[in-house]
């Protein structure tokens, strides 16, 4: 059994006028990420691996989740292909995950992340993944390479303003 948590980066600083890749989180984003990590912890979900876009806002979101999970920030797997990735790229990244990992959290960006989650479960649609939203699915596979074609069970969808 494999569980995938798809997490959009937390709220970024829209007043930042530098390179998009370097856009930081704003204060709300820095508050929302630990809160969303706590909600996942409250569901008793252990995360075996954190995989993130290396863009500053996704990186910081993953780091804040790691801190909440008392995991080493150095263990985050940064994958350049997740920066503004189209839906199909998520499947490519998932295929490469180590089969010893049962629960993986992937941190990325819109619009690709919204397209990806809408491709996972036939009867669950999300118009737009809000910042720091978590979409979770589970599938009865033993190898991540089988994820794309496997039947997935929707577990939950949560986001900061959903309280």
Coordinates of N, CA and C in Angstrom, one line a residue:
X1 N 0.9 -1.2 0.0 CA 0.0 0.0 0.0 C 0.9 1.2 0.0
X2 N 0.6 2.2 -0.9 CA 1.3 3.4 -1.0 C 0.4 4.6 -0.8
X3 N 0.9 5.6 -0.1 CA 0.1 6.8 0.1 C 0.9 8.0 -0.4
X4 N 0.2 8.9 -1.2 CA 0.8 10.1 -1.7 C 0.1 11.3 -1.2
X5 N 0.8 12.3 -0.7 CA 0.3 13.5 -0.3 C 0.8 14.6 -1.3
X6 N -0.1 15.3 -1.9 CA 0.3 16.3 -2.9 C 0.0 17.6 -2.2
X7 N 1.0 18.4 -2.1 CA 0.9 19.7 -1.3 C 1.4 20.9 -2.2
X8 N 0.5 21.8 -2.3 CA 0.9 23.0 -3.0 C 1.7 23.9 -2.0
X9 N 2.7 24.6 -2.5 CA 3.5 25.5 -1.6 C 2.6 26.5 -0.9
X10 N 3.0 26.9 0.3 CA 2.2 27.9 1.1 C 2.2 29.2 0.4
X11 N 1.5 30.2 0.9 CA 1.3 31.5 0.3 C 2.6 32.2 0.2
X12 N 2.8 32.7 -1.1 CA 4.1 33.4 -1.3 C 3.9 34.9 -1.3
X13 N 5.0 35.6 -1.3 CA 5.0 37.0 -1.2 C 4.8 37.6 -2.6
X14 N 3.6 38.1 -2.8 CA 3.3 38.6 -4.2 C 3.9 40.0 -4.4
X15 N 4.5 40.7 -3.3 CA 5.1 42.0 -3.5 C 6.6 41.8 -3.9
X16 N 7.0 40.6 -4.0 CA 8.4 40.3 -4.4 C 8.5 40.4 -5.9
X17 N 9.5 41.3 -6.4 CA 9.6 41.5 -7.8 C 10.8 40.9 -8.4
X18 N 11.5 40.0 -7.7 CA 12.7 39.4 -8.3 C 12.3 38.2 -9.2
X19 N 13.2 37.3 -9.4 CA 13.0 36.1 -10.2 C 12.0 35.2 -9.5
X20 N 11.0 34.7 -10.3 CA 9.9 33.9 -9.7 C 10.4 32.7 -8.9
X21 N 11.5 32.1 -9.4 CA 12.1 31.0 -8.7 C 12.5 31.3 -7.2
X22 N 12.8 32.6 -7.0 CA 13.3 33.0 -5.7 C 12.2 33.6 -4.8
X23 N 10.9 33.6 -5.3 CA 9.8 34.2 -4.5 C 9.7 33.5 -3.2
X24 N 9.8 34.3 -2.1 CA 9.7 33.7 -0.7 C 8.2 33.5 -0.3
X25 N 8.0 32.8 0.9 CA 6.7 32.8 1.5 C 6.5 34.1 2.2
X26 N 5.2 34.4 2.3 CA 4.8 35.6 3.1 C 4.6 35.1 4.5
X27 N 4.2 36.0 5.4 CA 4.0 35.7 6.8 C 2.8 34.6 7.0
X28 N 1.8 34.8 6.2 CA 0.7 33.8 6.3 C 1.2 32.4 5.8
X29 N 2.0 32.4 4.8 CA 2.5 31.1 4.3 C 3.4 30.4 5.4
X30 N 4.2 31.2 6.1 CA 5.0 30.7 7.2 C 4.2 30.2 8.3
X31 N 3.0 30.7 8.5 CA 2.1 30.2 9.6 C 1.3 29.0 9.1
X32 N 0.9 29.0 7.8 CA 0.0 28.0 7.3 C 0.7 26.6 7.2
X33 N 2.0 26.6 6.8 CA 2.7 25.4 6.5 C 2.8 24.5 7.8
X34 N 3.2 25.0 8.9 CA 3.3 24.2 10.1 C 1.9 23.7 10.6
X35 N 0.9 24.6 10.4 CA -0.5 24.3 10.8 C -1.0 23.1 9.9
X36 N -0.7 23.1 8.6 CA -1.2 22.0 7.8 C -0.4 20.7 8.1
X37 N 0.9 20.8 8.4 CA 1.7 19.7 8.8 C 1.1 19.1 10.1
X38 N 0.7 19.9 11.0 CA 0.0 19.4 12.3 C -1.3 18.7 12.0
X39 N -2.0 19.2 11.0 CA -3.3 18.5 10.7 C -3.0 17.1 10.1
X40 N -2.0 17.0 9.3 CA -1.6 15.6 8.8 C -1.1 14.8 10.0
X41 N -0.3 15.3 10.9 CA 0.2 14.6 12.0 C -1.0 14.1 12.9
X42 N -2.0 15.0 13.0 CA -3.2 14.7 13.8 C -4.0 13.5 13.2
X43 N -3.8 13.2 11.9 CA -4.4 12.1 11.2 C -3.5 10.8 11.4
X44 N -2.5 11.0 12.1 CA -1.5 9.9 12.4 C -0.9 9.3 11.1
X45 N -0.6 10.3 10.2 CA 0.1 9.9 8.9 C 1.6 10.2 9.1
X46 N 2.4 9.1 9.0 CA 3.8 9.3 9.0 C 4.3 9.5 7.6
X47 N 5.1 10.4 7.4 CA 5.7 10.7 6.0 C 7.1 10.1 6.0
X48 N 7.3 9.2 5.0 CA 8.6 8.6 4.8 C 9.6 9.5 4.1
X49 N 9.1 10.3 3.2 CA 10.0 11.1 2.3 C 9.3 12.4 1.9
X50 N 10.1 13.4 1.8 CA 9.6 14.7 1.4 C 10.3 15.0 0.0
X51 N 9.5 15.3 -1.0 CA 10.0 15.6 -2.3 C 9.5 16.9 -2.8
X52 N 10.4 17.8 -3.2 CA 9.9 19.2 -3.5 C 10.6 19.8 -4.7
X53 N 9.8 20.7 -5.3 CA 10.4 21.7 -6.2 C 11.5 22.5 -5.5
X54 N 12.6 22.8 -6.1 CA 13.6 23.6 -5.4 C 13.3 25.1 -5.4
X55 N 12.2 25.5 -6.0 CA 11.9 26.9 -5.9 C 11.7 27.3 -4.5
X56 N 12.1 28.5 -4.2 CA 12.2 29.0 -2.8 C 11.0 28.8 -2.0
X57 N 9.8 29.1 -2.5 CA 8.5 29.0 -1.8 C 8.2 27.5 -1.5
X58 N 8.4 26.6 -2.5 CA 8.1 25.2 -2.3 C 9.2 24.6 -1.3
X59 N 10.4 25.0 -1.5 CA 11.5 24.5 -0.6 C 11.2 24.9 0.9
X60 N 10.8 26.1 1.1 CA 10.5 26.5 2.5 C 9.3 25.8 3.1
X61 N 8.3 25.6 2.2 CA 7.1 24.9 2.7 C 7.5 23.5 3.1
X62 N 8.3 22.8 2.3 CA 8.7 21.4 2.6 C 9.6 21.5 3.9
X63 N 10.4 22.5 4.1 CA 11.3 22.6 5.3 C 10.4 22.7 6.5
X64 N 9.3 23.5 6.4 CA 8.5 23.8 7.6 C 7.7 22.5 7.9
X65 N 7.3 21.7 6.9 CA 6.7 20.4 7.2 C 7.7 19.5 7.9
X66 N 8.9 19.4 7.3 CA 10.0 18.6 7.9 C 10.2 18.9 9.4
X67 N 10.2 20.2 9.7 CA 10.4 20.6 11.1 C 9.3 20.1 12.0
X68 N 8.1 20.2 11.5 CA 6.9 19.8 12.2 C 7.0 18.2 12.4
X69 N 7.5 17.6 11.5 CA 7.7 16.1 11.5 C 8.9 15.7 12.2
X70 N 9.7 16.7 12.7 CA 11.0 16.4 13.3 C 11.9 15.5 12.5
X71 N 11.9 15.9 11.2 CA 12.8 15.2 10.2 C 13.9 16.2 9.8
X72 N 15.0 15.6 9.3 CA 16.1 16.4 8.8 C 15.8 17.1 7.5
X73 N 16.0 18.4 7.5 CA 15.8 19.2 6.3 C 16.7 18.7 5.2
X74 N 17.9 18.3 5.5 CA 18.8 17.8 4.5 C 18.3 16.6 3.8
X75 N 17.3 15.9 4.3 CA 16.8 14.7 3.7 C 15.7 15.0 2.6
X76 N 15.3 16.3 2.5 CA 14.3 16.6 1.4 C 15.0 16.3 0.1
X77 N 14.2 15.7 -0.8 CA 14.7 15.4 -2.1 C 14.1 16.5 -3.1
X78 N 15.0 17.3 -3.5 CA 14.6 18.4 -4.4 C 14.7 18.0 -5.9
X79 N 13.6 18.1 -6.6 CA 13.5 17.7 -8.0 C 13.2 18.9 -8.9
X80 N 14.1 19.3 -9.7 CA 14.0 20.5 -10.5 C 12.8 20.4 -11.4
X81 N 12.5 19.2 -11.9 CA 11.3 19.0 -12.8 C 10.0 19.4 -12.2
X82 N 9.9 19.5 -10.9 CA 8.6 19.8 -10.2 C 8.3 21.3 -10.3
X83 N 9.3 22.1 -10.7 CA 9.1 23.6 -10.8 C 8.2 23.8 -12.0
X84 N 7.0 24.3 -11.7 CA 6.0 24.5 -12.8 C 5.8 23.3 -13.6
X85 N 5.7 22.1 -13.0 CA 5.6 20.9 -13.8 C 4.2 20.7 -14.3
X86 N 4.1 20.2 -15.5 CA 2.7 19.8 -16.0 C 2.4 18.5 -15.3
X87 N 1.1 18.1 -15.3 CA 0.6 16.9 -14.6 C 1.4 15.7 -14.9
X88 N 1.8 15.4 -16.2 CA 2.5 14.2 -16.6 C 3.9 14.1 -15.9
X89 N 4.5 15.2 -15.6 CA 5.8 15.2 -14.9 C 5.7 14.6 -13.5
X90 N 4.6 14.8 -12.8 CA 4.4 14.3 -11.5 C 4.5 12.7 -11.6
X91 N 3.9 12.2 -12.6 CA 4.0 10.7 -12.7 C 5.4 10.2 -13.0
X92 N 6.2 11.0 -13.7 CA 7.6 10.7 -14.0 C 8.4 10.7 -12.7
X93 N 8.1 11.7 -11.9 CA 8.8 11.8 -10.6 C 8.4 10.6 -9.7
X94 N 7.2 10.3 -9.6 CA 6.7 9.3 -8.8 C 7.3 7.9 -9.1
X95 N 7.4 7.7 -10.4 CA 8.0 6.4 -10.9 C 9.4 6.2 -10.3
X96 N 10.1 7.2 -10.0 CA 11.5 7.1 -9.6 C 11.6 6.9 -8.1
X97 N 10.5 7.0 -7.3 CA 10.6 6.9 -5.9 C 11.0 5.5 -5.5
X98 N 11.8 5.5 -4.4 CA 12.2 4.2 -3.8 C 11.0 3.4 -3.3
X99 N 11.0 2.1 -3.7 CA 9.8 1.3 -3.3 C 9.8 1.0 -1.8
X100 N 10.8 1.3 -1.1 CA 10.8 1.1 0.4 C 10.0 2.2 1.1
X101 N 9.7 3.3 0.4 CA 8.9 4.4 0.9 C 7.4 4.1 0.7
X102 N 6.7 4.2 1.8 CA 5.2 3.9 1.8 C 4.4 5.2 1.7
X103 N 4.9 6.3 2.3 CA 4.1 7.5 2.3 C 5.1 8.6 1.9
X104 N 4.7 9.3 0.8 CA 5.5 10.4 0.3 C 4.7 11.7 0.1
X105 N 5.3 12.8 0.5 CA 4.7 14.1 0.3 C 5.5 14.8 -0.8
X106 N 4.7 15.3 -1.8 CA 5.3 16.1 -2.9 C 4.8 17.5 -2.8
X107 N 5.8 18.4 -2.9 CA 5.5 19.9 -2.8 C 5.8 20.5 -4.2
X108 N 4.7 21.2 -4.7 CA 4.9 21.7 -6.1 C 4.0 23.0 -6.2
X109 N 3.7 23.3 -7.5 CA 3.1 24.6 -7.9 C 1.9 24.4 -8.8
X110 N 1.1 25.4 -8.8 CA 0.0 25.5 -9.7 C 0.5 26.1 -11.0
X111 N -0.1 25.8 -12.2 CA -1.4 25.1 -12.3 C -1.2 23.6 -12.4
X112 N 0.0 23.1 -12.6 CA 0.2 21.7 -12.8 C -0.3 20.8 -11.7
X113 N -0.1 21.3 -10.4 CA -0.5 20.5 -9.3 C -2.1 20.3 -9.3
X114 N -2.8 21.3 -9.7 CA -4.3 21.2 -9.8 C -4.7 20.2 -10.9
X115 N -4.0 20.3 -12.0 CA -4.3 19.3 -13.1 C -4.0 17.9 -12.7
X116 N -2.8 17.7 -11.9 CA -2.4 16.4 -11.5 C -3.4 15.8 -10.5
X117 N -3.8 16.5 -9.5 CA -4.8 15.9 -8.5 C -6.1 15.6 -9.2
X118 N -6.5 16.4 -10.2 CA -7.8 16.1 -10.9 C -7.7 14.9 -11.8
X119 N -6.5 14.4 -12.0 CA -6.3 13.2 -12.9 C -6.2 11.9 -12.0
X120 N -6.2 12.1 -10.7 CA -6.0 10.9 -9.8 C -7.2 10.1 -9.5
X121 N -8.3 10.7 -9.2 CA -9.5 10.0 -8.7 C -10.7 10.5 -9.5
X122 N -11.4 9.6 -10.2 CA -12.4 10.0 -11.1 C -13.6 10.8 -10.5
X123 N -14.0 10.6 -9.3 CA -15.1 11.2 -8.8 C -14.8 12.4 -7.8
X124 N -13.5 12.8 -7.8 CA -13.1 14.0 -6.9 C -12.5 15.0 -7.8
X125 N -13.1 16.3 -7.8 CA -12.5 17.4 -8.6 C -12.3 18.6 -7.7
X126 N -11.1 19.2 -8.0 CA -10.8 20.4 -7.2 C -10.6 21.5 -8.3
X127 N -11.3 22.6 -8.2 CA -11.2 23.6 -9.2 C -9.8 24.2 -9.2
X128 N -9.3 24.4 -8.0 CA -7.9 25.0 -7.8 C -7.4 24.6 -6.5
X129 N -6.1 24.1 -6.5 CA -5.5 23.7 -5.3 C -5.1 25.1 -4.6
X130 N -5.7 25.4 -3.5 CA -5.3 26.6 -2.8 C -3.8 26.5 -2.2
X131 N -3.2 27.6 -1.9 CA -1.9 27.5 -1.3 C -1.9 26.7 0.0
X132 N -0.9 25.8 0.1 CA -0.7 24.9 1.2 C -1.8 23.9 1.4
X133 N -2.6 23.6 0.3 CA -3.6 22.6 0.3 C -2.9 21.2 0.2
X134 N -3.6 20.2 0.8 CA -3.1 18.8 0.8 C -4.1 18.0 0.2
X135 N -3.8 17.2 -0.8 CA -4.7 16.2 -1.5 C -4.0 14.9 -1.3
X136 N -4.7 13.9 -0.7 CA -4.1 12.6 -0.3 C -4.9 11.5 -1.0
X137 N -4.1 10.6 -1.6 CA -4.6 9.4 -2.1 C -3.8 8.2 -1.7
X138 N -4.4 7.0 -1.8 CA -3.8 5.7 -1.4 C -4.0 4.7 -2.5
X139 N -3.1 3.9 -2.7 CA -3.3 2.8 -3.8 C -2.6 1.5 -3.3
X140 N -3.2 0.4 -3.7 CA -2.7 -0.9 -3.3 C -1.6 -1.4 -4.3
X141 N -0.4 -0.8 -4.2 CA 0.7 -1.2 -5.1 C 1.9 -1.4 -4.1
X142 N 2.9 -2.1 -4.6 CA 4.1 -2.3 -3.9 C 5.3 -1.5 -4.5
X143 N 5.1 -1.1 -5.8 CA 6.1 -0.4 -6.5 C 5.6 0.9 -7.1
X144 N 6.3 2.0 -6.9 CA 5.9 3.3 -7.3 C 5.7 3.4 -8.8
X145 N 6.4 2.6 -9.6 CA 6.4 2.6 -11.0 C 4.9 2.2 -11.5
X146 N 4.2 1.6 -10.6 CA 2.8 1.2 -11.0 C 1.8 2.2 -10.6
X147 N 2.2 3.3 -10.0 CA 1.2 4.3 -9.5 C 0.3 4.9 -10.6
X148 N 0.8 5.2 -11.7 CA 0.1 5.9 -12.8 C -1.2 5.1 -13.2
X149 N -1.0 3.8 -13.4 CA -2.1 3.0 -13.9 C -3.0 2.4 -12.7
X150 N -2.5 2.5 -11.5 CA -3.2 1.9 -10.4 C -4.5 2.6 -10.0
X151 N -5.5 1.9 -9.5 CA -6.7 2.5 -9.0 C -6.3 3.2 -7.7
X152 N -6.7 4.5 -7.5 CA -6.4 5.3 -6.3 C -7.7 5.5 -5.5
X153 N -7.5 5.5 -4.2 CA -8.6 5.8 -3.3 C -8.3 7.2 -2.7
X154 N -9.3 8.1 -2.8 CA -9.2 9.4 -2.2 C -9.2 9.3 -0.7
X155 N -8.3 9.9 -0.1 CA -8.3 9.9 1.4 C -8.8 11.2 2.0
X156 N -8.3 12.4 1.6 CA -8.8 13.6 2.1 C -8.2 14.8 1.2
X157 N -8.9 15.9 1.4 CA -8.4 17.2 0.8 C -8.6 18.2 1.9
X158 N -7.5 19.0 2.2 CA -7.6 19.9 3.3 C -6.8 21.2 2.9
X159 N -7.1 22.3 3.4 CA -6.4 23.5 3.1 C -6.6 24.5 4.3
X160 N -5.7 25.5 4.4 CA -5.7 26.3 5.6 C -7.0 27.0 6.0
X161 N -7.8 27.4 5.0 CA -9.0 28.1 5.3 C -10.2 27.1 5.5
X162 N -9.9 25.9 5.5 CA -10.9 24.8 5.7 C -11.0 24.4 7.2
X163 N -11.3 25.3 8.0 CA -11.3 25.0 9.5 C -12.5 25.5 10.2

